[in-house]
Amino acid sequence: MMNVAKDSLRIDQTRLRADFEALAQIGATRDGGVHRPALGEAHLAARAWFRERAEADGLGFRTDGAGNHSACLACGPPGAPILLLGSHLDSVPRGGRYDGALGVLAALEVLRVVQETGLALPVHLEAIDFTDEEGTLVGLLGSAALAGTLDPDELRQPRGGREVLAAGFARAGLTDESVLGVRRDPATLAGYLELHVEQGARLVDAGVDVGVVTGIVGYCSYRLTFTGQANHAGTTSMAERADAAQGACAFTLRARELVMADYAGGVVNVGDMHFSPGAYNIIPGAVALALEFRSPEAETLDRLEADLLALAREQAATFGLGLEVAWQGRCEPALLDARVQSLIAQAADGLGLSHVSLPSGAGHDAQSLARVCPAGMLFVPSVGGVSHSPDEFTRWADCVNGANVLLQTVLRWARLDSNANLTDEY
Ligand code: GLV
Ligand code: MN
Ligand code: MN
């Protein structure tokens, strides 16, 4: 092992930048974003690129039955637990370049620095790209499978539709059984760390360099279908119509009012509506909408769920409509490990970076891992707070800061005790 002053180690920002730019070309959209829905061609190309990069650097590579892709560095003693570092390479439809990508590339960069420096740590390191973090298929699919918390019902009725899931699985060579079989024994995991862009404006508004994440919201998804009677739009009087659009739209507006009045800290979103048959001159016979709602507390999420479903039934009745309710999945809220939060804060202090503690309103793979091992996350500022959009942007200096905090957190974690073991309570 080389004799190195660990506090002075930094990631190679030129190499990280080159990787970042190369990855952003895969699935690039003309407006500067990326379109890499999980297990689509562009996402699989990004994963192949990641594998090539890892292997070119002499790192190990592993993939599992959920398609999670990992670069591995055996830098600990035989049988040592693995400290996972990661995020995701999939994107929302027409999303931004930073969401997920920064965390995976920074994780890869940390492995390279540790490898090049010849450091022996009490843990092995693994930089992991989790499958379908974004929920175009299920949401947190790869990380929940790894944690052993994936509900088989979510594969049967995935929020992105079973056909889309089956096509993705076929492209990637996965099956329901392979996905459900990838649980890792928590005893093999020292913990999990993730760098991510904030996706909100709190850091940038406050002029703070780093966010230490305290907890992550939980969220539920449903497909609600309001059903009426398709009919002639010109000959049916307004009073006689069973117009599915009226129920769907009234529900959407009332859901906003409900959350704003009664659920501070909660949010609701109707992200898609599909009108059938869908023509200027036909009264909509059915409208299916994609509903998602979030809360940082599980009990509040339960209450919100009950209230929104009651509201949907009420609005269907008001407009003389039927209602079909299809549950499409739930990701539990999570608190992140207090000791890991303190390590991240110390790492930021050591780098002379300002930091603040804050919760996350976005979902992350860390919330899956938090259920089985000590997990922590750090954020870097998102300019304008914009995300899930091609306009997503984080200043490069902040990306570098985040990657260095990730590296220094790993090194501090490794110093904790001879096993770098925080796992007693899991
Ligand atoms: C993932 O980014 C989510 O919060 O939906
Ligand atoms: Mn993300
Ligand atoms: Mn996202």
Coordinates of N, CA, C and O in Angstrom, one line a residue, residues 11 16 83-88 98-104 106-107 110 192-200 202-203 208-216 336-337 340-349 351 353-360 362-367 375-382 394 397-413:
I11 N -10.9 13.4 -6.0 CA -11.2 12.7 -7.3 C -10.6 13.4 -8.5 O -10.2 14.6 -8.3
L16 N -13.7 12.6 -14.4 CA -15.1 12.6 -14.1 C -15.9 13.4 -15.2 O -17.0 13.0 -15.6
L83 N -19.1 -1.8 1.0 CA -19.7 -0.5 1.1 C -20.2 -0.2 -0.3 O -19.4 0.0 -1.3
L84 N -21.5 -0.1 -0.5 CA -22.1 0.2 -1.8 C -22.2 1.7 -2.0 O -22.5 2.5 -1.1
L85 N -21.8 2.2 -3.2 CA -21.9 3.6 -3.6 C -22.7 3.6 -4.9 O -22.3 2.8 -5.8
G86 N -23.7 4.5 -5.0 CA -24.3 4.4 -6.3 C -25.5 5.3 -6.5 O -25.7 6.3 -5.8
S87 N -26.2 5.0 -7.6 CA -27.4 5.7 -8.0 C -27.9 5.0 -9.2 O -27.9 3.8 -9.2
H88 N -28.3 5.7 -10.2 CA -29.0 5.1 -11.4 C -28.7 5.8 -12.7 O -28.5 7.0 -12.7
Y98 N -28.3 15.0 -15.1 CA -27.6 14.9 -13.8 C -28.2 13.9 -12.8 O -27.5 13.2 -12.1
D99 N -29.5 13.8 -12.9 CA -30.3 12.9 -12.0 C -29.9 11.5 -12.1 O -30.1 10.8 -13.2
G100 N -29.2 11.0 -11.1 CA -28.7 9.6 -11.1 C -27.3 9.4 -11.7 O -26.5 8.8 -11.1
A101 N -27.1 10.0 -12.9 CA -25.8 9.9 -13.6 C -24.7 10.4 -12.7 O -23.6 9.7 -12.6
L102 N -24.9 11.5 -12.1 CA -23.8 12.1 -11.3 C -23.4 11.1 -10.2 O -22.2 10.9 -9.9
G103 N -24.3 10.5 -9.5 CA -24.0 9.6 -8.4 C -23.3 8.3 -8.8 O -22.4 7.9 -8.1
V104 N -23.7 7.8 -10.0 CA -23.0 6.6 -10.5 C -21.6 6.9 -10.9 O -20.6 6.2 -10.5
A106 N -19.7 9.4 -10.0 CA -18.9 9.8 -8.8 C -18.5 8.5 -8.0 O -17.3 8.4 -7.6
A107 N -19.4 7.6 -7.9 CA -19.1 6.3 -7.3 C -17.9 5.6 -8.0 O -17.0 5.1 -7.4
V110 N -14.7 7.3 -7.3 CA -14.1 6.9 -5.9 C -13.4 5.6 -6.0 O -12.3 5.5 -5.4
Y192 N -24.5 2.0 2.5 CA -24.8 2.5 1.2 C -24.6 4.0 1.3 O -25.1 4.7 2.2
L193 N -24.0 4.6 0.3 CA -23.8 6.1 0.1 C -24.2 6.5 -1.3 O -23.9 5.8 -2.2
E194 N -24.9 7.6 -1.4 CA -25.4 8.1 -2.7 C -25.2 9.6 -2.7 O -25.6 10.4 -1.9
L195 N -24.6 10.1 -3.8 CA -24.5 11.5 -4.2 C -25.6 11.7 -5.2 O -25.7 10.9 -6.1
H196 N -26.3 12.9 -5.1 CA -27.3 13.2 -6.0 C -27.5 14.7 -6.1 O -27.1 15.4 -5.2
V197 N -28.0 15.2 -7.2 CA -28.4 16.6 -7.3 C -29.7 16.8 -6.4 O -30.5 15.9 -6.3
E198 N -29.8 18.0 -5.8 CA -30.9 18.2 -4.9 C -32.3 18.1 -5.6 O -33.2 17.6 -5.0
Q199 N -32.4 18.6 -6.8 CA -33.7 18.6 -7.5 C -34.7 19.6 -6.9 O -35.9 19.5 -7.1
G200 N -34.3 20.5 -6.0 CA -35.1 21.5 -5.5 C -34.1 22.7 -5.3 O -32.9 22.6 -5.7
R202 N -33.4 24.6 -2.4 CA -33.1 25.0 -1.1 C -31.6 25.4 -1.0 O -31.2 26.4 -0.4
L203 N -30.7 24.5 -1.5 CA -29.3 24.7 -1.4 C -28.8 26.0 -2.2 O -28.1 26.8 -1.7
V208 N -25.6 27.3 -0.1 CA -24.9 26.3 0.7 C -24.4 25.2 -0.3 O -25.0 24.9 -1.3
D209 N -23.2 24.7 0.0 CA -22.5 23.8 -0.9 C -23.1 22.4 -1.0 O -23.2 21.7 -2.0
V210 N -23.5 21.9 0.2 CA -23.8 20.4 0.3 C -25.0 20.2 1.2 O -25.1 20.9 2.3
G211 N -25.9 19.3 0.8 CA -27.1 19.0 1.7 C -26.8 17.6 2.3 O -26.4 16.7 1.5
V212 N -27.0 17.5 3.6 CA -26.9 16.2 4.2 C -28.3 15.7 4.4 O -29.1 16.3 5.1
V213 N -28.6 14.6 3.7 CA -30.1 14.2 3.7 C -30.5 13.5 5.0 O -29.8 12.5 5.4
T214 N -31.5 13.9 5.5 CA -32.0 13.3 6.8 C -33.0 12.2 6.6 O -33.1 11.2 7.3
G215 N -33.8 12.3 5.5 CA -34.9 11.3 5.3 C -35.4 11.5 3.9 O -35.2 12.5 3.2
I216 N -36.2 10.5 3.4 CA -36.7 10.5 2.0 C -38.2 10.2 2.0 O -38.6 9.3 2.8
L336 N -32.6 8.4 7.2 CA -31.2 8.0 6.9 C -30.4 7.9 8.2 O -30.7 8.6 9.2
D337 N -29.4 7.1 8.2 CA -28.6 6.8 9.4 C -27.9 8.1 9.9 O -27.2 8.8 9.2
V340 N -24.1 8.1 9.7 CA -23.7 8.4 8.3 C -23.8 9.9 8.0 O -23.0 10.5 7.4
Q341 N -24.9 10.5 8.4 CA -25.1 11.9 8.2 C -24.0 12.7 8.9 O -23.4 13.6 8.3
S342 N -23.6 12.2 10.0 CA -22.5 13.0 10.7 C -21.1 12.8 9.9 O -20.3 13.7 9.8
L343 N -20.9 11.6 9.4 CA -19.7 11.4 8.6 C -19.7 12.3 7.4 O -18.6 12.8 7.0
I344 N -20.8 12.4 6.7 CA -20.9 13.3 5.5 C -20.6 14.7 5.9 O -19.9 15.4 5.2
A345 N -21.2 15.1 7.0 CA -21.0 16.5 7.5 C -19.5 16.7 7.8 O -18.9 17.8 7.5
Q346 N -18.9 15.8 8.5 CA -17.5 15.9 8.8 C -16.6 16.0 7.5 O -15.6 16.7 7.4
A347 N -17.0 15.1 6.5 CA -16.3 15.2 5.3 C -16.4 16.5 4.6 O -15.4 17.1 4.1
A348 N -17.6 17.1 4.6 CA -17.8 18.4 4.0 C -16.9 19.5 4.8 O -16.2 20.3 4.2
D349 N -17.0 19.4 6.1 CA -16.2 20.3 6.9 C -14.7 20.2 6.6 O -14.0 21.2 6.4
L351 N -13.4 19.5 3.9 CA -13.1 20.1 2.5 C -13.4 21.6 2.5 O -13.4 22.2 1.5
L353 N -16.3 22.9 3.0 CA -17.6 23.2 2.3 C -18.7 23.4 3.3 O -18.8 22.7 4.3
S354 N -19.6 24.4 3.0 CA -20.7 24.6 3.9 C -21.8 23.5 3.7 O -21.9 22.9 2.6
H355 N -22.5 23.2 4.7 CA -23.5 22.1 4.6 C -24.7 22.4 5.5 O -24.6 23.1 6.5
V356 N -25.8 21.8 5.1 CA -27.1 21.9 5.9 C -27.8 20.6 5.8 O -27.7 19.8 4.8
S357 N -28.6 20.3 6.8 CA -29.3 19.0 6.8 C -30.7 19.3 6.2 O -31.3 20.3 6.5
L358 N -31.2 18.4 5.4 CA -32.5 18.6 4.8 C -33.1 17.3 4.3 O -32.4 16.3 4.1
P359 N -34.5 17.2 4.3 CA -35.1 16.0 3.8 C -35.2 16.0 2.3 O -35.1 17.0 1.7
S360 N -35.5 14.8 1.7 CA -35.6 14.7 0.2 C -37.1 14.5 -0.1 O -37.7 13.6 0.4
A362 N -37.8 13.9 -3.3 CA -37.6 13.0 -4.4 C -37.3 11.6 -3.8 O -36.8 11.5 -2.8
G363 N -37.7 10.6 -4.6 CA -37.4 9.2 -4.2 C -36.0 8.9 -4.6 O -35.5 9.4 -5.5
H364 N -35.4 7.9 -3.9 CA -34.0 7.6 -4.2 C -33.8 6.1 -3.8 O -34.4 5.6 -2.8
D365 N -32.8 5.5 -4.4 CA -32.5 4.1 -4.1 C -32.0 4.0 -2.6 O -32.2 2.9 -2.0
A366 N -31.5 5.1 -2.0 CA -31.1 5.0 -0.6 C -32.3 4.6 0.3 O -32.0 4.0 1.3
Q367 N -33.5 4.9 -0.1 CA -34.6 4.5 0.8 C -34.9 3.0 0.8 O -35.3 2.5 1.8
A375 N -27.5 3.8 5.7 CA -27.5 4.4 4.4 C -27.5 6.0 4.6 O -28.1 6.5 5.5
G376 N -26.8 6.6 3.7 CA -26.7 8.1 3.7 C -26.7 8.6 2.3 O -26.3 8.0 1.3
M377 N -27.0 9.9 2.2 CA -27.1 10.6 1.0 C -26.6 12.0 1.1 O -26.8 12.7 2.2
L378 N -26.0 12.5 0.1 CA -25.7 14.0 0.1 C -26.1 14.6 -1.2 O -26.1 13.9 -2.3
F379 N -26.5 15.8 -1.1 CA -27.0 16.6 -2.3 C -26.0 17.7 -2.7 O -25.4 18.3 -1.8
V380 N -26.0 18.0 -3.9 CA -25.3 19.3 -4.4 C -26.4 20.1 -5.1 O -27.4 19.6 -5.5
P381 N -26.2 21.5 -5.1 CA -27.2 22.4 -5.6 C -27.7 22.2 -7.0 O -26.9 22.0 -7.9
S382 N -29.0 22.3 -7.2 CA -29.6 22.3 -8.5 C -30.0 23.7 -8.9 O -30.8 24.3 -8.2
T394 N -26.5 21.5 -12.8 CA -25.7 21.7 -11.6 C -24.4 22.2 -12.0 O -23.8 21.7 -12.9
A397 N -18.5 22.8 -10.6 CA -17.7 22.9 -9.4 C -18.5 22.2 -8.2 O -17.9 21.6 -7.4
D398 N -19.8 22.3 -8.3 CA -20.6 21.6 -7.2 C -20.6 20.1 -7.4 O -20.6 19.3 -6.5
C399 N -20.6 19.7 -8.7 CA -20.5 18.2 -9.0 C -19.2 17.7 -8.4 O -19.1 16.6 -7.7
V400 N -18.1 18.4 -8.6 CA -16.8 18.0 -8.1 C -16.8 18.0 -6.6 O -16.3 17.1 -6.0
N401 N -17.4 19.0 -6.0 CA -17.5 19.1 -4.5 C -18.2 17.8 -4.0 O -17.7 17.2 -3.0
G402 N -19.3 17.5 -4.6 CA -20.1 16.4 -4.2 C -19.3 15.1 -4.3 O -19.3 14.2 -3.4
A403 N -18.6 14.9 -5.4 CA -17.8 13.7 -5.6 C -16.7 13.6 -4.5 O -16.3 12.5 -4.0
N404 N -16.1 14.8 -4.2 CA -15.0 14.7 -3.2 C -15.6 14.5 -1.8 O -14.9 13.8 -1.0
V405 N -16.8 15.0 -1.5 CA -17.4 14.7 -0.2 C -17.7 13.2 -0.2 O -17.5 12.5 0.9
L406 N -18.2 12.6 -1.3 CA -18.4 11.2 -1.3 C -17.1 10.4 -1.0 O -17.1 9.5 -0.1
L407 N -16.0 10.8 -1.7 CA -14.8 10.1 -1.4 C -14.3 10.2 0.0 O -14.0 9.2 0.7
Q408 N -14.4 11.4 0.5 CA -13.9 11.6 1.9 C -14.9 11.0 2.9 O -14.4 10.5 4.0
T409 N -16.1 10.8 2.6 CA -17.0 10.1 3.5 C -16.7 8.6 3.5 O -16.6 8.0 4.6
V410 N -16.3 8.1 2.4 CA -15.9 6.7 2.3 C -14.7 6.5 3.2 O -14.5 5.5 4.0
L411 N -13.7 7.4 3.1 CA -12.5 7.2 3.8 C -12.7 7.4 5.3 O -12.1 6.7 6.1
R412 N -13.6 8.3 5.7 CA -13.9 8.4 7.1 C -14.7 7.2 7.6 O -14.4 6.8 8.8
W413 N -15.5 6.7 6.8 CA -16.3 5.5 7.2 C -15.3 4.3 7.5 O -15.4 3.6 8.5

